Amino acid sequence: MATFPPRAAAGTIAGLCYESSSELTASDSELNAPFRLIVPRAARLNCPSESEGKAVPAGEALIAALDAVAREATLFAALWFVVGGIDDLLVDLIYVARRVRGRCEMLPALDRPVPAGRIAIFVPAWDESAVIGRMLRAALARFEHPDYRIYVGTYPNDPATIDAVAEVALEDARVRLVIGPRPGGTTKADCLNTLWRALLRDEAAEGFTASAVALHDAEDVVHPLELRVYAHGLIEHAAVQLPVLPLAHPHSRFFAGHYLDEFAESHGRSLVVRQAVGAGLPFAGVGCAIRRDVLGRLAAMRNGAPFDAASLTEDYELGLAIAAMGAPARLVRVTEAPGGPLIAIRAYFPSTIDAAVKQKARWMIGIALAGWDRTGWGGLLQVGDNWMRMRDRRATLEIPVLALAYLSILFWGLSLGAHLLAGTRLPAQSPLMQTVLWTNLALLLWRLAVRAAFVGRAYGWREALWSVPRVLSSNAVALLAARRALFDYVGMLGGAAPRWDKTAHQFPDLAKEPGG
């Protein structure tokens, strides 16, 4: 007989329990046998008296390993979800506190005369021949403002878009066709800089100075009153952002629909709280206007180019850059009339999973990955601003944790199947695990309720109900977009130039849309 030395006192390693004993013995033949595991208490047939300290078959060892992996993965993900849930809960509390205290935006009086000054509207257009003509005609018919001009940026290797814009420009002198010097597509910021230079040429040739520059995309449905809001709002603020409300796509309830949920909550709650804590306001890239003098100061700081051509999310960075200049920007939520519809920008968003993944990947790179390097952090004492920047970059942590959470469900499924085959029970969860999981459930239900409330306010109760199952499609898009973003970002670190990875757009039949 060969004798093992006594084991150490009872302990836990990676969640596996070991008990003390005075001595274990084994025959020489057993010592020479293939390696076998001693099953920890957590996985022993749920009957310690029958199996404690006994060598068990590999099948039971595999069950023990599955239990351990599932347990540790679940606990890790659940703890991170608690941290994120508390972060979101703080935002909710600040929003509620502002509503209870009656603090709201000072809304512009739209019935007053419109302040004098021409508003230049920049519309970058790469491969937009399918929508740009209809968008321009709708804008010309809708805008209620006496003095504006639309500058449309195109590329020399995109003749279809050039032709579509030229057709409208020949009909209405308020549309300017601008063909950039480089083949497309470059970045959207590069195209916007081309439009900025065109505006400067017009100002010099015609002897005027624009009062503001507004930004739009080729698929946007503009609001008739938005230019009036800009004109009044820019009297006191350096920039104004209107809410963006994606249109409900009739054939894409889940993939296009999840944008409804995200923008309803973001532009109804998150940006409001962002302003409340003194953080810089990132722009949405559409439905925003910047005072001409502020943009001119920014251009002077950037060698004549106010938009950073190396950025994939020029709108996000532009808002932070203007805030860093000490120029106040505001989100303005105002209705057409008391109790009437919100003055907002509407558009169709990607309706397929591939298109949504492509768009979300670009946002992820520009904000959470490359944006981290490019925009950095605020000052040491700018707690609110740094908090919001951290929230912007949470995707770098949330997506891996989300993936791990879904994997833990798979592990528990495999573990359950193995226990059923073996005729054993799943191990009981520790008090810590139970507490964390119940906390997660409470935070999840609260988050779903809050999102449904904001979606209901913007779109009605039917879409509010749909927002609950759409969490799954939102998560699926986020996971796939994170993978694409990571590979693209690594390519950028290797020297690849940023490019306009655009998606195909649709323009709605306005006769069928609200307010059309």
Short mmCIF file of C-alpha atoms in Angstrom, two decimals, residues 8-515:
data_model
loop_
_atom_site.label_atom_id
_atom_site.label_comp_id
_atom_site.label_asym_id
_atom_site.label_seq_id
_atom_site.Cartn_x
_atom_site.Cartn_y
_atom_site.Cartn_z
CA ALA A 8 -4.58 20.59 3.90
CA ALA A 9 -7.56 21.94 5.77
CA ALA A 10 -10.84 22.48 4.00
CA GLY A 11 -10.82 25.28 1.42
CA THR A 12 -12.29 26.59 -1.81
CA ILE A 13 -10.43 27.02 -5.07
CA ALA A 14 -12.31 28.53 -8.03
CA GLY A 15 -15.56 27.60 -6.40
CA LEU A 16 -14.62 23.89 -5.82
CA CYS A 17 -14.86 22.68 -2.19
CA TYR A 18 -12.33 20.33 -0.58
CA GLU A 19 -12.63 18.76 2.88
CA SER A 20 -9.92 17.84 5.34
CA SER A 21 -9.10 14.22 6.10
CA SER A 22 -6.43 12.50 8.03
CA GLU A 23 -5.16 10.34 5.22
CA LEU A 24 -6.04 8.78 1.89
CA THR A 25 -4.69 5.42 0.77
CA ALA A 26 -4.48 3.77 -2.59
CA SER A 27 -3.00 0.60 -3.95
CA ASP A 28 0.04 0.63 -6.21
CA SER A 29 -2.18 -0.42 -9.13
CA GLU A 30 -4.47 2.53 -8.46
CA LEU A 31 -1.52 4.91 -8.43
CA ASN A 32 -0.46 3.67 -11.84
CA ALA A 33 -3.99 3.91 -13.27
CA PRO A 34 -5.04 6.78 -15.54
CA PHE A 35 -5.59 10.11 -13.77
CA ARG A 36 -8.98 10.49 -12.14
CA LEU A 37 -10.55 13.57 -10.50
CA ILE A 38 -11.95 13.81 -7.01
CA VAL A 39 -15.37 15.40 -7.42
CA PRO A 40 -15.90 18.54 -5.32
CA ARG A 41 -18.82 18.70 -2.94
CA ALA A 42 -20.79 21.01 -5.24
CA ALA A 43 -21.06 18.30 -7.89
CA ARG A 44 -21.30 15.08 -5.95
CA LEU A 45 -24.66 13.56 -6.73
CA ASN A 46 -26.08 15.93 -4.12
CA CYS A 47 -25.49 13.17 -1.59
CA PRO A 48 -22.12 13.68 0.18
CA SER A 49 -22.36 10.54 2.27
CA GLU A 50 -22.31 8.39 -0.85
CA SER A 51 -19.44 9.97 -2.72
CA GLU A 52 -17.24 12.17 -0.53
CA GLY A 53 -13.57 11.72 -1.30
CA LYS A 54 -14.16 8.96 -3.83
CA ALA A 55 -12.65 8.85 -7.27
CA VAL A 56 -15.41 9.23 -9.85
CA PRO A 57 -15.78 8.60 -13.57
CA ALA A 58 -14.88 11.27 -16.08
CA GLY A 59 -18.58 11.88 -16.82
CA GLU A 60 -19.24 13.17 -13.31
CA ALA A 61 -16.06 15.22 -13.46
CA LEU A 62 -17.33 16.81 -16.66
CA ILE A 63 -20.62 17.68 -14.97
CA ALA A 64 -18.69 19.27 -12.11
CA ALA A 65 -16.65 21.31 -14.57
CA LEU A 66 -19.78 22.47 -16.42
CA ASP A 67 -21.38 23.53 -13.14
CA ALA A 68 -18.29 25.48 -12.14
CA VAL A 69 -17.91 27.24 -15.50
CA ALA A 70 -21.61 28.14 -15.65
CA ARG A 71 -21.57 29.41 -12.08
CA GLU A 72 -18.46 31.57 -12.44
CA ALA A 73 -19.51 32.99 -15.83
CA THR A 74 -22.95 33.85 -14.49
CA LEU A 75 -21.60 35.52 -11.36
CA PHE A 76 -19.05 37.58 -13.30
CA ALA A 77 -21.59 38.80 -15.86
CA ALA A 78 -24.27 39.42 -13.25
CA LEU A 79 -21.98 41.56 -11.10
CA TRP A 80 -21.10 43.73 -14.11
CA PHE A 81 -24.79 44.03 -14.97
CA VAL A 82 -25.45 45.29 -11.45
CA VAL A 83 -22.79 47.98 -11.90
CA GLY A 84 -24.28 49.03 -15.25
CA GLY A 85 -27.80 48.90 -13.85
CA ILE A 86 -26.89 51.19 -10.96
CA ASP A 87 -25.26 53.57 -13.45
CA ASP A 88 -28.49 53.70 -15.47
CA LEU A 89 -30.53 54.06 -12.29
CA LEU A 90 -28.58 57.19 -11.34
CA VAL A 91 -29.46 58.70 -14.72
CA ASP A 92 -33.12 57.84 -14.12
CA LEU A 93 -33.07 59.46 -10.67
CA ILE A 94 -31.54 62.68 -11.99
CA TYR A 95 -34.14 62.81 -14.75
CA VAL A 96 -37.01 62.24 -12.31
CA ALA A 97 -35.61 64.83 -9.90
CA ARG A 98 -35.56 67.43 -12.66
CA ARG A 99 -39.14 66.63 -13.64
CA VAL A 100 -40.34 66.77 -10.03
CA ARG A 101 -38.60 70.10 -9.45
CA GLY A 102 -40.14 71.41 -12.65
CA ARG A 103 -36.84 72.21 -14.33
CA CYS A 104 -37.26 72.20 -18.08
CA GLU A 105 -35.86 73.77 -21.20
CA MET A 106 -36.45 77.42 -21.94
CA LEU A 107 -38.26 76.89 -25.20
CA PRO A 108 -38.03 79.44 -28.00
CA ALA A 109 -41.14 81.49 -28.71
CA LEU A 110 -41.84 80.43 -32.28
CA ASP A 111 -44.56 83.00 -32.77
CA ARG A 112 -42.04 85.84 -32.60
CA PRO A 113 -40.51 87.25 -35.81
CA VAL A 114 -37.68 85.12 -37.17
CA PRO A 115 -34.26 86.68 -36.46
CA ALA A 116 -32.52 87.86 -39.62
CA GLY A 117 -29.74 85.76 -41.12
CA ARG A 118 -29.26 83.06 -43.71
CA ILE A 119 -29.04 79.47 -42.53
CA ALA A 120 -26.76 77.23 -44.58
CA ILE A 121 -27.85 73.58 -44.57
CA PHE A 122 -25.10 71.02 -45.25
CA VAL A 123 -26.13 67.67 -46.75
CA PRO A 124 -23.24 65.27 -47.51
CA ALA A 125 -24.29 62.75 -50.16
CA TRP A 126 -22.30 59.72 -51.26
CA ASP A 127 -24.18 57.21 -53.42
CA GLU A 128 -27.56 58.76 -52.52
CA SER A 129 -29.20 59.00 -55.95
CA ALA A 130 -32.17 56.93 -54.74
CA VAL A 131 -33.22 59.45 -52.07
CA ILE A 132 -31.51 62.83 -52.44
CA GLY A 133 -33.88 64.27 -55.05
CA ARG A 134 -37.00 63.50 -53.01
CA MET A 135 -35.35 64.72 -49.82
CA LEU A 136 -34.43 68.07 -51.37
CA ARG A 137 -37.87 68.64 -52.87
CA ALA A 138 -39.53 67.79 -49.57
CA ALA A 139 -37.22 70.18 -47.69
CA LEU A 140 -37.86 73.02 -50.13
CA ALA A 141 -41.61 72.50 -49.79
CA ARG A 142 -41.57 72.18 -46.01
CA PHE A 143 -39.15 74.72 -44.56
CA GLU A 144 -40.90 77.77 -43.11
CA HIS A 145 -38.02 80.24 -43.13
CA PRO A 146 -37.37 83.25 -45.37
CA ASP A 147 -33.63 82.82 -45.91
CA TYR A 148 -31.80 79.51 -46.27
CA ARG A 149 -29.61 77.68 -48.76
CA ILE A 150 -28.99 73.94 -49.05
CA TYR A 151 -25.44 72.84 -49.91
CA VAL A 152 -25.23 69.24 -51.14
CA GLY A 153 -21.79 67.60 -51.20
CA THR A 154 -21.17 64.98 -53.91
CA TYR A 155 -18.21 63.13 -55.43
CA PRO A 156 -16.83 63.16 -58.98
CA ASN A 157 -17.13 59.36 -59.24
CA ASP A 158 -20.84 59.39 -58.29
CA PRO A 159 -22.58 60.76 -61.41
CA ALA A 160 -26.00 59.42 -60.46
CA THR A 161 -26.11 61.49 -57.27
CA ILE A 162 -24.70 64.52 -59.10
CA ASP A 163 -27.46 64.27 -61.71
CA ALA A 164 -30.18 63.92 -59.06
CA VAL A 165 -28.97 67.02 -57.19
CA ALA A 166 -28.41 69.03 -60.39
CA GLU A 167 -31.99 68.39 -61.47
CA VAL A 168 -33.32 70.01 -58.30
CA ALA A 169 -30.71 72.79 -58.33
CA LEU A 170 -31.84 73.82 -61.81
CA GLU A 171 -35.38 74.15 -60.48
CA ASP A 172 -34.56 76.09 -57.30
CA ALA A 173 -31.60 78.41 -56.71
CA ARG A 174 -31.68 77.66 -52.97
CA VAL A 175 -29.95 74.34 -53.73
CA ARG A 176 -26.18 74.37 -54.36
CA LEU A 177 -24.52 71.37 -56.00
CA VAL A 178 -20.96 71.00 -54.66
CA ILE A 179 -18.65 68.41 -56.23
CA GLY A 180 -15.65 67.55 -54.06
CA PRO A 181 -12.08 67.32 -55.35
CA ARG A 182 -11.52 63.67 -54.35
CA PRO A 183 -13.28 60.46 -55.42
CA GLY A 184 -15.69 59.02 -52.90
CA GLY A 185 -16.32 57.95 -50.55
CA THR A 186 -14.12 59.73 -48.10
CA THR A 187 -15.35 60.38 -44.57
CA LYS A 188 -18.51 62.38 -44.02
CA ALA A 189 -16.43 65.01 -42.22
CA ASP A 190 -14.27 65.45 -45.32
CA CYS A 191 -17.40 66.06 -47.39
CA LEU A 192 -18.66 68.58 -44.82
CA ASN A 193 -15.37 70.47 -45.05
CA THR A 194 -15.89 70.70 -48.81
CA LEU A 195 -19.29 72.26 -48.15
CA TRP A 196 -17.76 74.67 -45.63
CA ARG A 197 -15.33 75.93 -48.27
CA ALA A 198 -18.21 76.33 -50.73
CA LEU A 199 -20.08 78.45 -48.18
CA LEU A 200 -17.01 80.65 -47.68
CA ARG A 201 -16.75 81.18 -51.43
CA ASP A 202 -20.42 82.18 -51.64
CA GLU A 203 -20.06 84.56 -48.71
CA ALA A 204 -17.08 86.26 -50.32
CA ALA A 205 -18.71 86.45 -53.76
CA GLU A 206 -22.14 87.63 -52.59
CA GLY A 207 -21.18 89.76 -49.61
CA PHE A 208 -23.15 88.02 -46.88
CA THR A 209 -22.32 86.05 -43.75
CA ALA A 210 -24.48 83.09 -42.79
CA SER A 211 -25.95 83.14 -39.32
CA ALA A 212 -25.77 79.37 -38.80
CA VAL A 213 -24.90 76.03 -40.35
CA ALA A 214 -27.40 73.17 -39.99
CA LEU A 215 -26.59 69.51 -40.66
CA HIS A 216 -28.77 66.92 -42.37
CA ASP A 217 -28.43 63.55 -44.08
CA ALA A 218 -29.75 62.65 -47.51
CA GLU A 219 -32.57 60.49 -46.10
CA ASP A 220 -33.91 62.96 -43.52
CA VAL A 221 -37.48 64.16 -43.34
CA VAL A 222 -37.05 67.75 -42.19
CA HIS A 223 -39.57 69.50 -39.96
CA PRO A 224 -41.24 72.65 -41.30
CA LEU A 225 -40.48 74.62 -38.12
CA GLU A 226 -36.94 73.46 -37.44
CA LEU A 227 -35.20 76.46 -39.01
CA ARG A 228 -37.33 78.78 -36.87
CA VAL A 229 -36.27 76.81 -33.78
CA TYR A 230 -32.62 77.14 -34.79
CA ALA A 231 -32.94 80.87 -35.43
CA HIS A 232 -34.50 81.55 -32.02
CA GLY A 233 -32.43 79.01 -30.08
CA LEU A 234 -29.09 80.25 -31.42
CA ILE A 235 -29.70 83.71 -29.96
CA GLU A 236 -28.60 82.37 -26.56
CA HIS A 237 -26.78 79.17 -27.45
CA ALA A 238 -23.82 78.30 -29.64
CA ALA A 239 -25.56 75.22 -31.02
CA VAL A 240 -28.98 73.59 -30.95
CA GLN A 241 -29.87 69.91 -31.28
CA LEU A 242 -33.43 68.79 -32.05
CA PRO A 243 -34.64 65.31 -31.11
CA VAL A 244 -34.31 62.56 -33.72
CA LEU A 245 -37.21 60.12 -33.99
CA PRO A 246 -36.66 57.19 -36.37
CA LEU A 247 -39.62 56.22 -38.50
CA ALA A 248 -41.27 52.87 -37.83
CA HIS A 249 -40.44 50.61 -40.76
CA PRO A 250 -43.47 48.62 -41.96
CA HIS A 251 -41.40 45.54 -42.82
CA SER A 252 -38.76 45.55 -40.08
CA ARG A 253 -40.42 45.46 -36.69
CA PHE A 254 -37.27 44.32 -34.87
CA PHE A 255 -34.12 45.52 -36.62
CA ALA A 256 -35.34 48.94 -37.72
CA GLY A 257 -37.65 49.03 -34.71
CA HIS A 258 -34.90 48.84 -32.11
CA TYR A 259 -33.71 52.29 -33.25
CA LEU A 260 -37.09 53.67 -32.14
CA ASP A 261 -36.42 52.41 -28.64
CA GLU A 262 -32.85 53.66 -28.43
CA PHE A 263 -33.50 57.16 -29.76
CA ALA A 264 -36.70 57.63 -27.74
CA GLU A 265 -34.74 56.95 -24.56
CA SER A 266 -31.53 58.70 -25.60
CA HIS A 267 -33.12 61.94 -26.85
CA GLY A 268 -35.88 61.87 -24.26
CA ARG A 269 -33.83 61.11 -21.15
CA SER A 270 -30.07 60.64 -21.58
CA LEU A 271 -29.27 63.92 -23.34
CA VAL A 272 -31.50 65.80 -20.90
CA VAL A 273 -29.51 64.39 -17.98
CA ARG A 274 -26.26 65.04 -19.82
CA GLN A 275 -27.10 68.73 -19.88
CA ALA A 276 -28.16 68.65 -16.23
CA VAL A 277 -24.74 67.41 -15.05
CA GLY A 278 -22.84 69.92 -17.17
CA ALA A 279 -21.46 67.47 -19.73
CA GLY A 280 -20.75 68.31 -23.36
CA LEU A 281 -23.63 67.60 -25.72
CA PRO A 282 -22.68 65.33 -28.64
CA PHE A 283 -24.60 66.04 -31.82
CA ALA A 284 -26.66 63.48 -33.71
CA GLY A 285 -25.29 64.65 -37.06
CA VAL A 286 -28.79 65.64 -38.19
CA GLY A 287 -31.27 68.11 -36.79
CA CYS A 288 -28.53 70.27 -35.33
CA ALA A 289 -27.36 73.80 -36.07
CA ILE A 290 -24.20 75.66 -35.06
CA ARG A 291 -23.70 79.40 -35.08
CA ARG A 292 -21.55 80.49 -38.01
CA ASP A 293 -19.09 82.41 -35.82
CA VAL A 294 -18.56 79.40 -33.53
CA LEU A 295 -17.87 77.13 -36.49
CA GLY A 296 -15.50 79.77 -37.86
CA ARG A 297 -13.54 79.81 -34.59
CA LEU A 298 -13.29 76.04 -34.67
CA ALA A 299 -12.11 76.15 -38.30
CA ALA A 300 -9.40 78.65 -37.34
CA MET A 301 -8.16 76.19 -34.71
CA ARG A 302 -8.07 73.35 -37.28
CA ASN A 303 -6.32 74.89 -40.28
CA GLY A 304 -9.55 76.00 -41.91
CA ALA A 305 -11.43 72.70 -41.57
CA PRO A 306 -14.03 72.72 -38.76
CA PHE A 307 -14.85 69.02 -39.22
CA ASP A 308 -12.16 66.44 -38.46
CA ALA A 309 -11.76 64.43 -41.67
CA ALA A 310 -10.09 61.56 -39.80
CA SER A 311 -13.17 60.97 -37.65
CA LEU A 312 -15.87 58.37 -38.30
CA THR A 313 -18.28 60.11 -35.90
CA GLU A 314 -17.67 63.77 -36.68
CA ASP A 315 -21.03 64.74 -35.17
CA TYR A 316 -20.19 63.26 -31.76
CA GLU A 317 -16.74 64.85 -31.69
CA LEU A 318 -18.02 68.19 -32.98
CA GLY A 319 -20.36 68.54 -30.01
CA LEU A 320 -17.58 67.79 -27.53
CA ALA A 321 -15.19 70.16 -29.32
CA ILE A 322 -17.69 73.03 -29.14
CA ALA A 323 -18.27 72.30 -25.45
CA ALA A 324 -14.50 72.40 -24.86
CA MET A 325 -14.49 75.91 -26.36
CA GLY A 326 -16.87 77.01 -23.62
CA ALA A 327 -19.71 77.47 -26.11
CA PRO A 328 -23.07 76.27 -24.73
CA ALA A 329 -25.11 73.81 -26.81
CA ARG A 330 -28.66 72.77 -25.97
CA LEU A 331 -31.07 69.99 -26.73
CA VAL A 332 -34.38 71.72 -27.48
CA ARG A 333 -37.58 69.72 -27.11
CA VAL A 334 -40.51 71.84 -28.23
CA THR A 335 -43.90 70.96 -29.69
CA GLU A 336 -45.57 72.54 -32.68
CA ALA A 337 -48.32 73.77 -30.35
CA PRO A 338 -49.28 73.05 -26.73
CA GLY A 339 -50.02 69.34 -26.57
CA GLY A 340 -49.06 68.90 -30.22
CA PRO A 341 -46.42 66.72 -31.87
CA LEU A 342 -42.74 67.19 -31.12
CA ILE A 343 -40.60 69.20 -33.53
CA ALA A 344 -38.16 66.47 -34.47
CA ILE A 345 -36.20 65.03 -37.37
CA ARG A 346 -37.44 61.74 -38.77
CA ALA A 347 -35.87 59.17 -41.05
CA TYR A 348 -35.82 55.49 -41.83
CA PHE A 349 -32.96 53.65 -40.17
CA PRO A 350 -31.40 50.36 -41.37
CA SER A 351 -34.04 47.67 -41.73
CA THR A 352 -31.83 44.57 -42.08
CA ILE A 353 -29.43 43.06 -39.60
CA ASP A 354 -26.45 43.46 -41.96
CA ALA A 355 -27.11 47.17 -42.46
CA ALA A 356 -27.73 47.75 -38.75
CA VAL A 357 -24.50 45.95 -37.85
CA LYS A 358 -22.54 48.05 -40.35
CA GLN A 359 -23.92 51.30 -38.95
CA LYS A 360 -23.55 50.34 -35.30
CA ALA A 361 -19.97 49.18 -35.91
CA ARG A 362 -19.07 52.61 -37.28
CA TRP A 363 -20.62 54.28 -34.25
CA MET A 364 -18.76 51.90 -31.93
CA ILE A 365 -15.41 52.63 -33.55
CA GLY A 366 -15.94 56.37 -33.59
CA ILE A 367 -17.22 56.69 -30.02
CA ALA A 368 -16.02 53.77 -27.90
CA LEU A 369 -12.74 52.74 -29.59
CA ALA A 370 -11.06 55.39 -31.73
CA GLY A 371 -13.08 58.06 -29.97
CA TRP A 372 -11.47 57.11 -26.66
CA ASP A 373 -8.06 57.93 -28.14
CA ARG A 374 -9.25 61.00 -30.02
CA THR A 375 -11.40 62.82 -27.46
CA GLY A 376 -9.87 61.63 -24.19
CA TRP A 377 -11.39 62.90 -20.97
CA GLY A 378 -12.52 66.18 -19.51
CA GLY A 379 -10.76 68.05 -16.74
CA LEU A 380 -10.19 66.46 -13.35
CA LEU A 381 -13.02 68.42 -11.77
CA GLN A 382 -15.45 67.85 -14.64
CA VAL A 383 -17.08 64.89 -12.94
CA GLY A 384 -20.32 65.03 -14.91
CA ASP A 385 -18.56 65.26 -18.26
CA ASN A 386 -16.22 62.38 -17.47
CA TRP A 387 -19.12 60.28 -16.21
CA MET A 388 -20.98 60.77 -19.47
CA ARG A 389 -17.89 60.00 -21.57
CA MET A 390 -17.49 56.80 -19.61
CA ARG A 391 -21.10 55.93 -20.34
CA ASP A 392 -20.44 56.59 -24.03
CA ARG A 393 -17.60 54.07 -23.90
CA ARG A 394 -19.34 51.43 -21.83
CA ALA A 395 -19.74 49.30 -24.94
CA THR A 396 -16.08 48.27 -24.68
CA LEU A 397 -17.00 46.52 -21.41
CA GLU A 398 -20.68 45.78 -21.91
CA ILE A 399 -20.41 43.79 -25.12
CA PRO A 400 -17.91 41.18 -23.81
CA VAL A 401 -19.97 40.86 -20.63
CA LEU A 402 -23.16 40.48 -22.67
CA ALA A 403 -21.52 37.77 -24.75
CA LEU A 404 -20.41 36.00 -21.57
CA ALA A 405 -23.94 36.21 -20.18
CA TYR A 406 -25.37 34.47 -23.24
CA LEU A 407 -22.60 31.86 -23.04
CA SER A 408 -23.47 31.23 -19.40
CA ILE A 409 -27.03 30.41 -20.48
CA LEU A 410 -25.57 27.88 -22.90
CA PHE A 411 -23.38 26.42 -20.15
CA TRP A 412 -26.36 26.08 -17.81
CA GLY A 413 -28.31 24.37 -20.57
CA LEU A 414 -25.50 21.87 -21.09
CA SER A 415 -25.21 21.37 -17.35
CA LEU A 416 -28.94 20.76 -16.97
CA GLY A 417 -28.89 18.24 -19.79
CA ALA A 418 -25.95 16.43 -18.23
CA HIS A 419 -27.64 16.30 -14.83
CA LEU A 420 -30.83 14.93 -16.37
CA LEU A 421 -28.90 12.18 -18.10
CA ALA A 422 -27.04 11.36 -14.90
CA GLY A 423 -30.17 11.46 -12.77
CA THR A 424 -28.80 14.17 -10.49
CA ARG A 425 -29.90 17.64 -9.46
CA LEU A 426 -28.35 20.98 -10.29
CA PRO A 427 -26.31 22.28 -7.36
CA ALA A 428 -27.95 24.88 -5.14
CA GLN A 429 -26.82 28.46 -5.68
CA SER A 430 -25.01 30.37 -2.98
CA PRO A 431 -26.75 33.24 -1.15
CA LEU A 432 -24.46 35.68 -2.98
CA MET A 433 -25.47 34.31 -6.36
CA GLN A 434 -29.16 34.42 -5.46
CA THR A 435 -28.88 38.02 -4.27
CA VAL A 436 -27.04 39.14 -7.39
CA LEU A 437 -29.49 37.39 -9.73
CA TRP A 438 -32.56 38.82 -8.00
CA THR A 439 -30.97 42.27 -8.13
CA ASN A 440 -30.34 41.80 -11.84
CA LEU A 441 -33.95 40.82 -12.41
CA ALA A 442 -35.22 43.90 -10.59
CA LEU A 443 -32.89 46.20 -12.53
CA LEU A 444 -33.84 44.56 -15.82
CA LEU A 445 -37.56 44.96 -15.19
CA TRP A 446 -37.03 48.59 -14.23
CA ARG A 447 -34.93 49.22 -17.35
CA LEU A 448 -37.58 47.66 -19.59
CA ALA A 449 -40.30 49.72 -17.92
CA VAL A 450 -38.36 52.97 -18.33
CA ARG A 451 -37.61 52.28 -21.98
CA ALA A 452 -41.23 51.34 -22.66
CA ALA A 453 -42.37 54.58 -21.01
CA PHE A 454 -40.19 56.74 -23.27
CA VAL A 455 -41.10 54.73 -26.37
CA GLY A 456 -44.77 55.05 -25.46
CA ARG A 457 -44.45 58.81 -25.09
CA ALA A 458 -42.87 59.10 -28.55
CA TYR A 459 -44.71 56.39 -30.51
CA GLY A 460 -47.70 55.14 -28.54
CA TRP A 461 -48.48 52.09 -26.45
CA ARG A 462 -48.14 49.49 -29.22
CA GLU A 463 -44.51 50.35 -29.89
CA ALA A 464 -43.96 50.53 -26.12
CA LEU A 465 -45.01 46.88 -25.85
CA TRP A 466 -42.80 45.92 -28.80
CA SER A 467 -39.81 47.56 -27.13
CA VAL A 468 -39.63 44.69 -24.62
CA PRO A 469 -38.90 41.80 -27.04
CA ARG A 470 -36.82 44.15 -29.21
CA VAL A 471 -34.17 44.07 -26.50
CA LEU A 472 -33.09 40.74 -28.00
CA SER A 473 -32.64 42.14 -31.51
CA SER A 474 -30.81 45.15 -30.07
CA ASN A 475 -28.42 42.83 -28.24
CA ALA A 476 -27.86 40.70 -31.34
CA VAL A 477 -26.98 43.76 -33.43
CA ALA A 478 -24.65 45.03 -30.69
CA LEU A 479 -22.78 41.73 -30.43
CA LEU A 480 -22.25 41.42 -34.18
CA ALA A 481 -21.36 45.09 -34.52
CA ALA A 482 -18.75 44.78 -31.77
CA ARG A 483 -17.01 41.99 -33.67
CA ARG A 484 -16.97 44.03 -36.88
CA ALA A 485 -15.87 47.17 -35.06
CA LEU A 486 -12.97 45.39 -33.41
CA PHE A 487 -11.60 44.05 -36.69
CA ASP A 488 -12.03 47.42 -38.43
CA TYR A 489 -10.38 49.24 -35.54
CA VAL A 490 -7.40 46.89 -35.59
CA GLY A 491 -7.09 47.67 -39.30
CA MET A 492 -7.10 51.39 -38.50
CA LEU A 493 -4.35 50.87 -35.94
CA GLY A 494 -2.40 49.14 -38.70
CA GLY A 495 -2.64 52.23 -40.88
CA ALA A 496 -5.90 51.72 -42.80
CA ALA A 497 -7.59 55.01 -43.67
CA PRO A 498 -11.04 55.65 -42.17
CA ARG A 499 -13.77 55.33 -44.78
CA TRP A 500 -17.43 56.18 -45.17
CA ASP A 501 -18.90 52.73 -44.56
CA LYS A 502 -22.40 53.88 -45.40
CA THR A 503 -25.68 51.99 -45.61
CA ALA A 504 -28.38 52.17 -48.27
CA HIS A 505 -31.17 54.61 -47.42
CA GLN A 506 -34.90 54.92 -47.98
CA PHE A 507 -37.11 57.99 -48.16
CA PRO A 508 -40.71 57.62 -47.00
CA ASP A 509 -43.96 58.35 -48.74
CA LEU A 510 -44.71 61.54 -46.83
CA ALA A 511 -48.44 61.31 -47.53
CA LYS A 512 -48.53 58.23 -45.28
CA GLU A 513 -46.36 59.59 -42.47
CA PRO A 514 -47.50 61.66 -39.49
CA GLY A 515 -47.35 65.31 -40.35
#
